[in-house]
Amino acid sequence: MARVNSGMRRFRAGPGALVYRTPLYGVLLKSRAPQALGVVPVDPWPGDLRQGEALLAGRFAFAGEERQADLPPWLDLSAGSAWLTALHGFDWLRHLKAAGGDAARRQARVLVTSWLDGFSSWHAVAWAPEVTAQRIVAWIGAHDFFLASADDGLRARVFDSLARQIRHLARLVPGRLRGVDLILGIKGLVYGGFCLPGRGRTAQRALWLLNRELTRQVMPDGGHVQRSPSLQLQVLRHLIDIRGVLRAARADMPDALQHSIDRLTPTLRFFRHGDGGLALFNGGWAEDPAFIDTVLSQADARGRPLRSAPHVGFERLAAGRACVLFDAGAPPPAGLDARAHAGSLSFEMSVGRERLIVNCGSHPSETGAWRGALASTAAHSTLVVADTNSASVREDGGLGRRPHPVEAKRRETGGAVLVEAAHDGYRDGFGLIHHRRLYLAENGEDLRGEDKLEGGSGGQSYTLRFHLHPGVHASLSQGGDGVLLRLPSGAGWRLRLSGGTVGLEESVYLGDGPEPRGTLQVTVRGTTAPGGATVKWALRREKKTEGADP
């Protein structure tokens, strides 16, 4: 039963459900349905052939879960909320389109018809605002695929349903939606308001809401307020789609829309590692580098990756072939922290196209045990006091107690970079402030760090963690004060540490998919003295010697 509650929690409709369930509400949603789109937007996003073939075979695999059936189990209460959201959102129509042919088109019609048969009236899951918005976008964007040569009966049902869904969505937005979910809700109104004839009022309200939210959500440095690289990618995609609808409709383009795209684009590049994927902060994944390339190309915005994003609270240290991404900011504010992690002062490092130091990532379920484990401070490459999170993690999403403020200073000299940051997440419970210094030399082959706990009466345990990418081989040095790290390419890096007992322990990685991958972490364990403790460390590239193994 706990799983059911976890999966359904996000679909609670509140007091409005009492009205939405009544036959009268269905009557209120009725209006004259169009017979065709007034504006046909361009859909620039490619589908995935393998996922399309799976859908043709009746395999519904979303958000790390799979169900096999002739028709989707639309209300499988054992499924997680992310799986149900994806299923009812229909963004997967693009994958069927990628599979191509009459069989894919027939399957799309069967699945749309099945949904229409079961959800012609309101349902808490199927008609949740963010789900409804995504479905409106998907049906409009793929209508030329699944409605091409369709019989008049199906076409009429689809357009009648779209008209009612848009009227319902207009009643709900903004409502409880926040952050990227609200941008998606507005996107649904833009598609409905501009693509279906006779909905000018919906279109204008959508643009008003969009202007308001862009000033709230897009920071001056181009970072998104929720501080997640994956959500940054989603927001940029949504805005590109909105811009595409406005261009197709030959409507006036709000200045804030293009300005936001221009700011978000270089900051998305800022979050990329050398392999083209994204850093793993605040509920994000590495994502598909090819898809990121497509989004950046469609953005059509110039601008090199930033070196520093102080408003959103991240720093990038890049030199030679090394890239270090450092969380040096405060967690997102309450209400925008559903995906936030307790990862203050964590960092990741890549060398060329290979990841070396990582955070553990996140699980598509976004709630429950995986949420609690992967959002914990211990799942990040940073320091933990007394096995306690630097911000309290709520398993159903969001943070409770949190560090504030998080201060950071950056200095650059001759190509070398030094960043100093501190947070007070351990002040209340332990009287401690965590200070971290990261220095990357100009050749990119020497990263030095210092982690200092300041204050307290002593006697508190601490653990400094460096989570390793699964492709990295690690072995303790004979002296016990360091670890040799070898990348898949054969390049070696030696991590030397002082200030505690060095060890190698098991870890887990969920950065590039829903399946956990076993890996290792380097740990430094110790106990604070009165006044605090200091751990110093240095990560340097091993020089090859003649005759040595690569």
PDB file of C-alpha atoms in Angstrom, residues 8 11-29 121-125 127 168:
ATOM      1  CA  MET A   8      -0.449   8.644  -6.384  1.00  0.00           C
ATOM      2  CA  PHE A  11      -2.032  13.465  -8.415  1.00  0.00           C
ATOM      3  CA  ARG A  12      -4.036  14.746  -5.471  1.00  0.00           C
ATOM      4  CA  ALA A  13      -6.466  17.239  -6.947  1.00  0.00           C
ATOM      5  CA  GLY A  14      -7.451  19.040  -3.759  1.00  0.00           C
ATOM      6  CA  PRO A  15     -10.920  20.490  -3.129  1.00  0.00           C
ATOM      7  CA  GLY A  16     -11.545  20.897  -6.848  1.00  0.00           C
ATOM      8  CA  ALA A  17     -11.968  17.142  -7.224  1.00  0.00           C
ATOM      9  CA  LEU A  18     -15.442  17.417  -5.680  1.00  0.00           C
ATOM     10  CA  VAL A  19     -16.495  19.565  -8.638  1.00  0.00           C
ATOM     11  CA  TYR A  20     -14.467  17.839 -11.361  1.00  0.00           C
ATOM     12  CA  ARG A  21     -16.123  14.468 -10.653  1.00  0.00           C
ATOM     13  CA  THR A  22     -19.671  15.756 -11.215  1.00  0.00           C
ATOM     14  CA  PRO A  23     -21.515  15.398 -14.539  1.00  0.00           C
ATOM     15  CA  LEU A  24     -22.099  19.169 -14.441  1.00  0.00           C
ATOM     16  CA  TYR A  25     -18.353  19.807 -14.805  1.00  0.00           C
ATOM     17  CA  GLY A  26     -18.321  17.731 -17.981  1.00  0.00           C
ATOM     18  CA  VAL A  27     -21.090  19.940 -19.335  1.00  0.00           C
ATOM     19  CA  LEU A  28     -19.099  23.078 -18.437  1.00  0.00           C
ATOM     20  CA  LEU A  29     -16.133  21.827 -20.471  1.00  0.00           C
ATOM     21  CA  SER A 121     -14.218  12.699 -18.294  1.00  0.00           C
ATOM     22  CA  TRP A 122     -11.985  13.943 -15.493  1.00  0.00           C
ATOM     23  CA  HIS A 123      -9.707  11.568 -13.598  1.00  0.00           C
ATOM     24  CA  ALA A 124      -7.153  12.584 -10.964  1.00  0.00           C
ATOM     25  CA  VAL A 125      -4.255  10.852 -12.745  1.00  0.00           C
ATOM     26  CA  TRP A 127      -6.262  14.932 -16.040  1.00  0.00           C
ATOM     27  CA  HIS A 168      -9.847  22.278 -18.108  1.00  0.00           C
TER      28      HIS A 168
END
